[in-house]
Short mmCIF file of C-alpha atoms and ligand atoms in Angstrom, two decimals:
data_model
loop_
_atom_site.label_atom_id
_atom_site.label_comp_id
_atom_site.label_asym_id
_atom_site.label_seq_id
_atom_site.Cartn_x
_atom_site.Cartn_y
_atom_site.Cartn_z
CA MET A 11 209.95 141.03 64.73
CA LYS A 12 212.32 143.46 66.42
CA PRO A 13 210.51 145.55 69.06
CA ILE A 14 209.99 149.24 68.36
CA THR A 15 211.36 151.61 71.01
CA ILE A 16 210.25 155.23 70.88
CA LEU A 17 211.39 158.16 73.00
CA GLY A 18 208.54 160.70 73.34
CA ILE A 19 209.05 164.35 74.28
CA GLU A 20 206.22 166.71 75.25
CA SER A 21 206.63 170.45 75.96
CA SER A 22 203.53 172.14 74.52
CA CYS A 23 202.33 173.94 77.63
CA ASP A 24 203.47 173.82 81.26
CA ASP A 25 204.57 170.20 81.70
CA THR A 26 207.95 168.92 80.56
CA SER A 27 207.67 165.21 79.90
CA ALA A 28 209.71 162.39 78.40
CA ALA A 29 208.70 158.74 78.03
CA VAL A 30 210.09 155.54 76.59
CA LEU A 31 207.65 153.06 75.05
CA ARG A 32 208.56 149.65 73.66
CA ASP A 33 205.88 148.14 71.43
CA ARG A 34 203.35 150.53 73.03
CA CYS A 35 204.21 149.43 76.58
CA VAL A 36 205.38 152.23 78.87
CA LEU A 37 208.90 151.67 80.21
CA SER A 38 208.99 155.18 81.71
CA ASN A 39 206.87 158.35 81.69
CA ILE A 40 208.48 161.26 83.56
CA ILE A 41 206.56 164.52 84.03
CA ALA A 42 207.93 167.72 85.57
CA ASN A 43 205.14 170.17 86.46
CA GLN A 44 205.76 173.90 86.64
CA SER A 45 204.47 175.50 89.82
CA VAL A 46 205.91 178.88 88.79
CA HIS A 47 202.58 179.84 87.10
CA GLU A 48 200.32 179.39 90.13
CA LYS A 49 200.57 182.92 91.45
CA TYR A 50 199.78 184.43 88.03
CA GLY A 51 196.43 182.65 87.61
CA GLY A 52 197.45 181.10 84.28
CA VAL A 53 200.42 179.88 82.27
CA VAL A 54 202.97 182.63 81.54
CA PRO A 55 204.49 181.60 78.16
CA GLU A 56 207.96 183.06 78.77
CA LEU A 57 208.24 181.41 82.19
CA ALA A 58 207.04 178.12 80.69
CA SER A 59 209.76 178.04 78.05
CA ARG A 60 212.44 178.92 80.60
CA ALA A 61 211.26 176.11 82.91
CA HIS A 62 211.24 173.67 79.95
CA GLN A 63 214.84 174.66 79.24
CA SER A 64 215.97 173.79 82.74
CA ASN A 65 213.83 170.62 82.95
CA ILE A 66 214.31 168.98 79.57
CA VAL A 67 217.75 167.42 80.07
CA PRO A 68 217.09 165.92 83.54
CA VAL A 69 213.61 164.74 82.50
CA VAL A 70 214.85 162.93 79.38
CA ASP A 71 217.81 161.55 81.32
CA GLN A 72 215.48 160.18 84.01
CA ALA A 73 213.15 158.66 81.38
CA ILE A 74 216.08 156.78 79.79
CA GLN A 75 217.42 155.65 83.18
CA GLN A 76 214.06 154.48 84.46
CA ALA A 77 213.37 152.61 81.22
CA GLY A 78 216.65 150.78 81.78
CA ILE A 79 217.74 151.19 78.17
CA SER A 80 220.76 152.71 76.51
CA LEU A 81 220.45 155.51 73.94
CA ASN A 82 221.35 153.22 71.06
CA GLU A 83 218.24 151.10 71.68
CA ILE A 84 215.94 154.00 70.68
CA ASP A 85 214.48 153.58 67.17
CA ALA A 86 212.99 157.08 66.81
CA ILE A 87 212.25 160.29 68.72
CA ALA A 88 208.68 161.60 68.67
CA TYR A 89 208.11 165.16 69.85
CA THR A 90 205.14 167.53 69.98
CA LEU A 91 205.17 169.71 66.86
CA GLY A 92 201.97 171.51 67.99
CA PRO A 93 199.53 172.88 68.88
CA GLY A 94 200.77 174.70 71.96
CA LEU A 95 202.77 177.69 73.16
CA MET A 96 205.41 178.60 70.59
CA GLY A 97 208.29 179.19 73.03
CA ALA A 98 207.46 176.01 74.94
CA LEU A 99 207.23 173.90 71.75
CA MET A 100 210.58 175.29 70.56
CA VAL A 101 212.38 173.77 73.55
CA GLY A 102 211.13 170.21 72.97
CA SER A 103 211.53 170.52 69.22
CA SER A 104 215.13 171.80 69.38
CA PHE A 105 216.09 169.14 71.89
CA ALA A 106 214.47 166.32 69.88
CA LYS A 107 216.12 167.50 66.67
CA GLY A 108 219.56 167.72 68.31
CA LEU A 109 219.27 164.25 69.83
CA SER A 110 217.98 162.64 66.63
CA LEU A 111 220.87 164.17 64.73
CA GLY A 112 223.35 163.02 67.38
CA LEU A 113 221.98 159.47 67.45
CA ASN A 114 221.29 159.39 63.71
CA ILE A 115 217.74 158.09 64.16
CA PRO A 116 214.43 159.30 62.67
CA LEU A 117 212.47 162.20 64.05
CA ILE A 118 208.66 161.98 64.32
CA GLU A 119 206.32 164.99 64.52
CA ALA A 120 203.43 164.36 66.90
CA HIS A 121 200.15 166.25 67.07
CA HIS A 122 199.33 167.01 70.71
CA MET A 123 195.56 166.47 70.42
CA LYS A 124 195.85 163.29 68.34
CA ALA A 125 198.29 162.06 70.98
CA HIS A 126 195.70 162.67 73.73
CA VAL A 127 193.31 160.39 71.80
CA LEU A 128 195.96 157.78 71.04
CA ALA A 129 196.78 157.51 74.76
CA HIS A 130 193.97 154.94 74.60
CA LEU A 131 196.22 152.67 72.53
CA ILE A 132 198.94 152.46 75.17
CA LEU A 133 199.26 148.85 76.31
CA ASP A 134 198.79 148.85 80.07
CA LYS A 135 197.28 146.15 82.22
CA ASP A 136 195.04 148.80 83.84
CA GLN A 137 193.38 150.10 80.69
CA GLU A 138 191.47 148.60 77.79
CA ASN A 139 192.09 149.58 74.17
CA PRO A 140 189.10 150.56 72.00
CA GLU A 141 188.53 149.02 68.56
CA PHE A 142 188.08 151.30 65.53
CA PRO A 143 185.99 153.27 64.85
CA PHE A 144 185.32 154.91 68.19
CA LEU A 145 184.00 158.29 69.28
CA CYS A 146 186.33 160.42 71.38
CA LEU A 147 185.45 163.47 73.45
CA THR A 148 188.74 165.34 73.70
CA VAL A 149 188.67 167.91 76.46
CA SER A 150 191.72 169.89 77.54
CA GLY A 151 192.78 173.38 78.55
CA GLY A 152 192.90 174.52 74.94
CA HIS A 153 190.56 172.19 73.05
CA THR A 154 187.12 170.63 73.16
CA GLN A 155 186.33 168.31 70.27
CA LEU A 156 184.20 165.34 69.34
CA LEU A 157 186.02 163.03 66.94
CA ILE A 158 185.40 159.84 65.05
CA VAL A 159 188.67 157.94 65.31
CA LYS A 160 188.82 155.64 62.29
CA SER A 161 192.39 154.37 62.67
CA PRO A 162 195.56 155.52 64.49
CA THR A 163 196.10 157.98 61.64
CA GLU A 164 192.55 158.93 60.59
CA PHE A 165 190.50 161.39 62.66
CA GLU A 166 187.28 163.17 61.72
CA ILE A 167 186.15 166.19 63.77
CA ILE A 168 182.35 166.12 64.12
CA GLY A 169 182.02 168.88 66.72
CA GLN A 170 184.16 171.46 68.50
CA THR A 171 183.99 174.50 70.72
CA ARG A 172 183.22 177.85 69.17
CA ASP A 173 184.91 179.79 71.97
CA ASP A 174 186.46 178.59 75.26
CA ALA A 175 187.60 175.01 75.86
CA ALA A 176 186.06 172.94 78.66
CA GLY A 177 189.31 173.11 80.69
CA GLU A 178 189.36 176.87 80.25
CA ALA A 179 185.76 177.00 81.54
CA PHE A 180 186.86 175.06 84.64
CA ASP A 181 189.93 177.24 85.17
CA LYS A 182 188.21 180.59 84.58
CA THR A 183 185.20 179.83 86.77
CA ALA A 184 187.56 178.47 89.44
CA LYS A 185 189.33 181.83 89.41
CA ILE A 186 185.98 183.61 89.93
CA ILE A 187 185.43 181.58 93.10
CA GLY A 188 188.94 182.33 94.36
CA LEU A 189 190.79 179.15 93.41
CA PRO A 190 194.37 179.25 92.07
CA TYR A 191 195.43 178.05 88.60
CA PRO A 192 194.83 175.39 87.37
CA GLY A 193 191.43 175.43 89.03
CA GLY A 194 189.90 172.39 87.26
CA PRO A 195 191.27 169.77 89.69
CA LEU A 196 190.32 171.99 92.66
CA ILE A 197 186.72 172.40 91.47
CA ASP A 198 186.62 168.60 91.23
CA LYS A 199 187.93 168.32 94.79
CA TYR A 200 185.56 170.91 96.36
CA ALA A 201 182.61 169.51 94.37
CA LEU A 202 182.93 166.18 96.19
CA LYS A 203 181.30 167.74 99.24
CA GLY A 204 178.93 170.11 97.43
CA ASP A 205 175.34 170.12 96.16
CA PRO A 206 175.36 170.18 92.33
CA ASN A 207 171.79 171.49 92.22
CA LYS A 208 172.26 174.41 94.63
CA PHE A 209 173.04 177.01 91.94
CA LYS A 210 171.74 177.14 88.35
CA PHE A 211 173.92 178.59 85.62
CA SER A 212 172.83 179.15 82.03
CA LYS A 213 173.65 176.35 79.61
CA PRO A 214 174.52 177.06 75.96
CA SER A 215 172.16 176.16 73.12
CA ILE A 216 174.45 175.67 70.15
CA PRO A 217 173.28 173.71 67.08
CA ASP A 218 174.94 170.58 65.68
CA LEU A 219 177.64 168.91 67.73
CA ASP A 220 179.49 172.14 68.53
CA PHE A 221 180.11 173.48 72.02
CA SER A 222 180.29 176.91 73.66
CA PHE A 223 181.56 177.65 77.16
CA SER A 224 181.96 181.42 77.31
CA GLY A 225 178.31 181.89 78.41
CA ILE A 226 178.76 179.61 81.43
CA LYS A 227 181.72 181.68 82.58
CA THR A 228 179.71 184.91 82.26
CA SER A 229 176.71 183.37 84.04
CA VAL A 230 178.91 182.28 86.98
CA LEU A 231 180.58 185.71 87.12
CA TYR A 232 177.29 187.66 87.26
CA SER A 233 175.66 185.28 89.69
CA VAL A 234 178.63 185.32 92.10
CA ARG A 235 178.97 189.10 91.82
CA ASN A 236 175.30 189.62 92.75
CA HIS A 237 175.53 187.30 95.74
CA VAL A 238 178.76 188.91 96.98
CA LYS A 239 177.07 192.34 96.93
CA GLU A 240 174.59 191.06 99.52
CA ASN A 241 177.00 188.86 101.46
CA PRO A 242 180.75 189.54 101.19
CA SER A 243 181.57 186.05 102.56
CA PHE A 244 179.30 184.34 100.01
CA ILE A 245 182.15 182.61 98.12
CA ASP A 246 183.86 181.25 101.22
CA GLU A 247 180.56 180.01 102.63
CA ASN A 248 179.47 178.31 99.37
CA ARG A 249 182.68 177.12 97.70
CA HIS A 250 181.69 173.44 97.78
CA ASP A 251 178.18 174.02 96.37
CA LEU A 252 179.48 176.52 93.81
CA SER A 253 182.13 174.01 92.65
CA ALA A 254 179.60 171.17 92.40
CA SER A 255 177.10 173.34 90.50
CA ILE A 256 179.75 174.66 88.06
CA GLN A 257 181.05 171.14 87.48
CA LYS A 258 177.53 169.81 86.83
CA THR A 259 176.84 172.59 84.30
CA ILE A 260 180.06 171.88 82.35
CA VAL A 261 179.71 168.09 82.47
CA ASP A 262 176.01 168.20 81.45
CA THR A 263 176.93 170.45 78.53
CA LEU A 264 179.58 167.98 77.36
CA MET A 265 177.38 164.93 77.88
CA ASN A 266 174.40 166.37 75.95
CA LYS A 267 176.60 166.48 72.85
CA VAL A 268 178.04 163.04 73.50
CA HIS A 269 174.48 161.65 73.55
CA ASP A 270 173.69 163.49 70.28
CA ALA A 271 176.91 162.16 68.69
CA ILE A 272 176.06 158.57 69.62
CA GLU A 273 172.59 159.00 68.14
CA GLN A 274 173.83 160.64 64.94
CA THR A 275 176.74 158.29 64.20
CA GLY A 276 175.40 155.04 65.65
CA ILE A 277 178.88 154.45 67.13
CA LYS A 278 178.60 152.98 70.62
CA SER A 279 182.24 152.82 71.52
CA ILE A 280 183.04 156.02 73.46
CA ALA A 281 186.34 157.34 74.79
CA ILE A 282 187.38 160.51 76.61
CA ALA A 283 190.79 162.13 76.41
CA GLY A 284 192.68 165.24 77.53
CA GLY A 285 193.22 166.87 80.91
CA VAL A 286 189.52 167.30 81.73
CA SER A 287 189.00 163.54 81.37
CA ALA A 288 190.59 163.37 84.83
CA ASN A 289 187.39 165.00 86.17
CA SER A 290 185.52 162.59 88.43
CA ALA A 291 182.00 163.74 87.45
CA LEU A 292 182.79 163.42 83.74
CA ARG A 293 184.33 159.98 84.27
CA LYS A 294 181.19 158.90 86.12
CA ALA A 295 178.87 160.31 83.44
CA ILE A 296 180.83 158.48 80.72
CA LEU A 297 180.78 155.24 82.73
CA ASP A 298 176.99 155.60 83.04
CA LEU A 299 176.73 155.30 79.24
CA ARG A 300 177.28 151.58 79.76
CA ILE A 301 173.69 151.39 80.99
CA ALA A 302 172.63 152.45 77.48
CA GLY A 303 174.70 149.63 75.97
CA CYS A 304 177.85 151.63 75.13
CA GLU A 305 181.40 150.42 75.57
CA VAL A 306 183.38 153.14 77.34
CA PHE A 307 187.09 153.88 77.56
CA ILE A 308 188.63 156.14 80.18
CA PRO A 309 192.38 156.64 80.24
CA LYS A 310 194.43 156.05 83.35
CA PHE A 311 194.96 159.29 85.28
CA GLU A 312 198.59 159.65 84.25
CA TYR A 313 197.65 159.46 80.55
CA CYS A 314 194.86 162.10 80.86
CA THR A 315 196.83 165.27 81.49
CA ASP A 316 199.86 166.19 79.38
CA ASN A 317 202.43 163.40 79.23
CA ALA A 318 205.00 162.05 76.80
CA ALA A 319 203.74 158.45 76.81
CA MET A 320 200.89 159.60 74.57
CA ILE A 321 203.39 161.35 72.26
CA ALA A 322 205.45 158.16 72.04
CA VAL A 323 202.45 155.92 71.23
CA HIS A 324 201.42 158.39 68.49
CA GLY A 325 205.05 158.17 67.33
CA HIS A 326 204.84 154.37 67.29
CA TYR A 327 202.06 154.45 64.69
CA LEU A 328 203.74 157.14 62.58
CA TYR A 329 206.90 155.02 62.69
CA LEU A 330 204.97 151.99 61.38
CA ASP A 331 203.47 154.29 58.73
CA LYS A 332 206.99 155.57 57.88
CA THR A 333 205.79 159.16 58.38
CA PHE A 334 208.96 160.88 59.51
CA GLY A 335 209.65 164.52 60.28
CA ASN A 336 212.59 166.64 59.31
CA LEU A 337 215.00 169.08 60.86
CA SER A 338 213.55 172.10 59.08
CA SER A 339 209.98 171.78 60.47
CA ALA A 340 208.99 174.74 62.63
CA PRO A 341 206.73 174.14 65.66
CA LYS A 342 203.09 175.02 65.10
CA ALA A 343 201.26 177.05 67.76
CA ARG A 344 198.06 176.29 65.83
CA TYR A 345 197.83 172.93 64.17
CA ALA A 346 194.59 171.49 62.79
CA ILE A 347 193.88 167.78 63.34
O1 KG4 B 406 195.42 168.22 78.51
P1 KG4 B 406 195.92 169.13 79.55
O2 KG4 B 406 196.81 168.57 80.64
O3 KG4 B 406 196.69 170.33 78.93
C1 KG4 B 406 196.27 170.92 77.72
O4 KG4 B 406 196.62 170.36 76.66
O5 KG4 B 406 195.53 171.93 77.81
O6 KG4 B 406 194.62 169.79 80.21
C2 KG4 B 406 194.72 170.74 81.21
C3 KG4 B 406 193.31 171.13 81.63
C4 KG4 B 406 193.30 172.31 82.58
O7 KG4 B 406 192.32 173.23 82.13
C5 KG4 B 406 192.90 171.67 83.91
O8 KG4 B 406 192.21 172.54 84.78
C6 KG4 B 406 192.01 170.56 83.44
O9 KG4 B 406 192.68 170.03 82.30
N1 KG4 B 406 191.86 169.49 84.46
C7 KG4 B 406 190.70 169.25 85.10
C8 KG4 B 406 190.96 168.20 86.02
N2 KG4 B 406 192.28 167.83 85.89
C9 KG4 B 406 192.80 168.64 84.92
N3 KG4 B 406 189.48 169.82 84.98
C10 KG4 B 406 188.51 169.37 85.77
N4 KG4 B 406 188.68 168.37 86.68
C11 KG4 B 406 189.88 167.76 86.84
N5 KG4 B 406 190.02 166.78 87.72
ZN1 ZN B 407 197.01 168.43 76.51
#
């Protein structure tokens, strides 16, 4: 059978990415990060779309070059339809539409969060692929969900956050302890040399398999504020222990629900996906599930945070399913799974 070659394009937030996959193997996966947001403590939507505009052509060009293919070898273009920042999505969507029209090949509309999950189906010698059904904890800057993944096109949400996402909890608490955006990776780094039991922050008690993270943020804010009143250098003197304690609180909160989900569904094949799955404490906690007889799947680092390889693998399955998009589809800032 003729191999399937998909060009993936991702522009939902602050990374411009393009990837070429052939039969789910990554030939290239180029990511341009945007440092312009750092000094603002969060992603500035208008600056993100401007940066996507200047990055998209060189990023796609580099992805094609590195893959060593010519444009006429591409079977379809998959791009992120949503969810994400409207202005940012518009850039990838307009580019993908223009190129598909120019090359006269099908367009495929990818769902950013499904793509994070389907990153597990990328064929790569350094990662194993789960069998269906599997449970997936999807944790990013905008989402926190527990899913039963029944097939590459069937997802059931069994739990989700009622307020902030786990990544947001990392980023907002990082800001409280003086770390720049995005603070999640920095908390991870400082936590390596910190005591996770030094500070106690309140943990949410939410029924079912749902999550809540806004209380943790408030608890960290009040606790830090009280300490700073007594000792103005408190944050600088305790950044490692604060990071480790915050990280433990967030990871424990996530893992409690993962344990409940395993018990309730009886599914013992567990995956994590999304930017926060790059967190070392979460990766360790998931790996520890093997002791309880679970099979665990952790994506390679480059497929955890936003990337177009995951968009292209999602596109691969939609291509097989003959689910094609059209030129009149508008990007969706909100887009249910
Ligand atoms: O999936 P992603 O790249 O973008 C969204 O779709 O949101 O996730 C970004 C989130 C940010 O909140 C970032 O702080 C968090 O993932 N993140 C981490 C780590 N690496 C990325 N959080 C904790 N520890 C990390 N190592
Ligand atoms: Zn993402």
